[in-house]
Amino acid sequence: MLYAAPPRYRIGMIVPSSNVTMETEVPQLLRRQRGADGGFSFHSARLRLREVTPEALEAMNQSAADAVDALADAQCDAMVYACLVALMAGGRARIDETRSRLAPRSPARLVTSADALVTALRALGATKVTLIAPYRKALTAQVESTLAAYGIEVLDTR
C-alpha cells in the first residue's frame, strides 16, 4: 500500500479575510522551491477585513494575536503575517510594534510581509523602485512613505 509521507514543514500564514490570492499563490511558490511533493503543509488564518480603510486596517492588525495563537495550535514551523498594507500604512513604528507584539506569541519564527519586502529589496541592493499596488492612492502614498523610512525611494506608483 502506498502512502504519502507526512510533510516535513508546516507553514502558517495570516491573511486579511478579503484576500483571495495568497492562499493559492504562496503554496505554488513554495512547491517551486521544494520540488513536486512540496515537503510542507500549508495552514492559514484569516483576519476580518471588510473595507480597506486606515481604521479597519488598524482594527485588523490589533486582532492578529488570536490568529497567531490558532496557528501555533497547528505547530507551524514558520509563520508569515501577510497583511502588508496594514503594517505599511502605520509606518515603520507599526511594523516594529506588530513584530514585537506577535513574535513572542509564536513558538515558530514569525515574519511579517513588510519585513520580508524590505529585506528582499535590501538583498537586491535596491535603493530606488517603482511601486505597483492594488491600494487607493492615499494608502499607496503611505506605503511609499514607509519604504522611504527604510531608505528606499519610490520613483513612481501605479
C-alpha atoms as one frame of an Amber mdcrd trajectory, in Angstrom:
protein
   0.000   0.000   0.000   1.285   3.436  -0.932   1.027   6.282   1.473   2.258
   9.838   1.401   4.976  10.728   3.863   3.954  13.437   6.308   5.144  16.905
   5.351   8.479  17.948   6.786   7.431  21.549   7.413   4.218  23.255   8.466
   3.868  26.769   7.116   1.336  29.163   8.657   0.075  32.377   7.076  -2.211
  35.102   8.401  -4.152  36.979   5.713  -6.965  39.530   5.556 -10.351  37.867
   5.056 -10.845  39.760   1.789  -7.576  38.464   0.294  -8.317  35.906  -2.413
  -4.843  35.222  -3.795  -2.254  34.484  -1.099  -3.538  31.057  -0.067  -3.118
  29.755  -3.606  -0.031  31.722  -4.679   2.206  31.043  -1.680   1.891  27.220
  -1.779   2.654  27.318  -5.511   5.788  29.366  -4.869   6.853  27.007  -2.088
   6.338  23.961  -4.326   8.624  25.528  -6.938  11.301  25.884  -4.284  10.836
  22.464  -2.670  10.016  20.261  -5.668   6.871  18.419  -6.702   5.970  16.958
  -3.301   6.482  20.310  -1.626   7.630  18.829   1.669   5.254  21.127   3.542
   1.687  21.578   4.627   0.071  24.985   4.454  -2.169  26.457   7.158  -3.884
  29.826   7.112  -5.793  32.047   9.483  -7.944  34.935   8.323  -8.421  38.322
   9.932 -11.689  40.120   9.254 -11.309  42.990   6.785 -14.430  44.211   5.010
 -13.066  47.513   3.730  -9.573  48.856   3.312  -9.590  51.998   5.432  -6.965
  53.121   7.937  -9.363  52.356  10.792 -10.261  48.888   9.509  -6.594  48.066
   8.883  -5.681  49.108  12.422  -8.525  47.042  13.893  -7.481  44.030  11.842
  -3.855  44.430  12.874  -4.827  44.614  16.539  -6.772  41.338  16.230  -3.804
  39.383  14.853  -2.751  37.807  18.161  -5.648  35.323  18.078  -4.599  34.210
  14.585  -1.023  33.632  15.758  -2.363  31.576  18.665  -4.551  29.498  16.324
  -1.633  28.737  14.003   0.551  27.888  16.982  -2.001  25.158  17.797  -1.153
  23.629  14.402   2.510  23.527  15.481   3.691  25.505  12.466   7.426  25.615
  11.819   7.228  29.136  10.397   4.548  31.826  10.194   4.096  34.852   7.988
   1.853  37.771   8.839   0.857  38.613   5.260  -1.025  41.866   5.748   1.396
  44.247   4.047  -0.708  47.394   3.820  -1.977  47.047   7.406   1.625  47.386
   8.535   2.958  49.779   5.898   0.051  52.178   6.430   1.217  52.693  10.005
   4.816  53.296   9.080   7.978  51.788  10.439   6.721  52.165  14.017   3.713
  49.928  13.337   5.882  47.303  11.670   8.202  47.242  14.683   5.335  47.246
  17.204   3.472  44.452  15.435   6.555  42.260  15.169   7.355  42.864  18.856
   3.771  42.069  19.873   3.247  38.954  17.751   6.636  37.214  17.546   6.762
  36.229  21.251   3.350  34.542  20.909   4.641  32.223  18.190   6.767  29.189
  19.025   7.864  29.283  15.365   9.715  32.019  13.535   7.234  34.750  12.607
   7.977  37.083   9.694   5.844  39.988   8.519   5.365  40.632   4.825   6.577
  44.189   5.405   9.848  42.936   6.894  10.177  40.420   4.065   9.694  43.124
   1.420  12.301  45.434   2.942  14.737  42.549   3.474  14.325  41.408  -0.145
  14.809  44.905  -1.553  17.943  45.366   0.552  19.271  41.946  -0.518  18.850
  43.057  -4.128  20.645  46.302  -3.382  17.556  48.231  -4.459  17.512  51.838
  -3.305  15.012  53.054  -5.913  11.860  51.221  -7.012   8.619  51.665  -8.909
   5.611  50.517  -6.913   2.601  48.775  -8.417  -0.040  48.393  -5.713  -3.716
  47.401  -5.560  -4.406  50.120  -2.984  -6.081  53.508  -3.105  -3.755  56.452
  -3.721  -3.681  57.525  -0.060  -2.672  54.039   1.120  -0.128  53.688  -1.673
   1.374  57.003  -0.559   1.698  55.610   2.972   3.493  52.524   1.632   5.801
  54.861  -0.300   6.495  56.867   2.850   7.245  53.733   4.854   9.678  52.483
   2.222  11.375  55.895   2.345  11.836  55.424   6.107  13.917  52.357   5.214
  15.994  54.306   2.688  14.151  53.026  -0.379  12.979  55.738  -2.773   9.790
  55.143  -4.753  10.231  56.770  -8.165   6.686  56.150  -9.403   3.485  54.395
  -8.332   0.641  52.760 -10.185
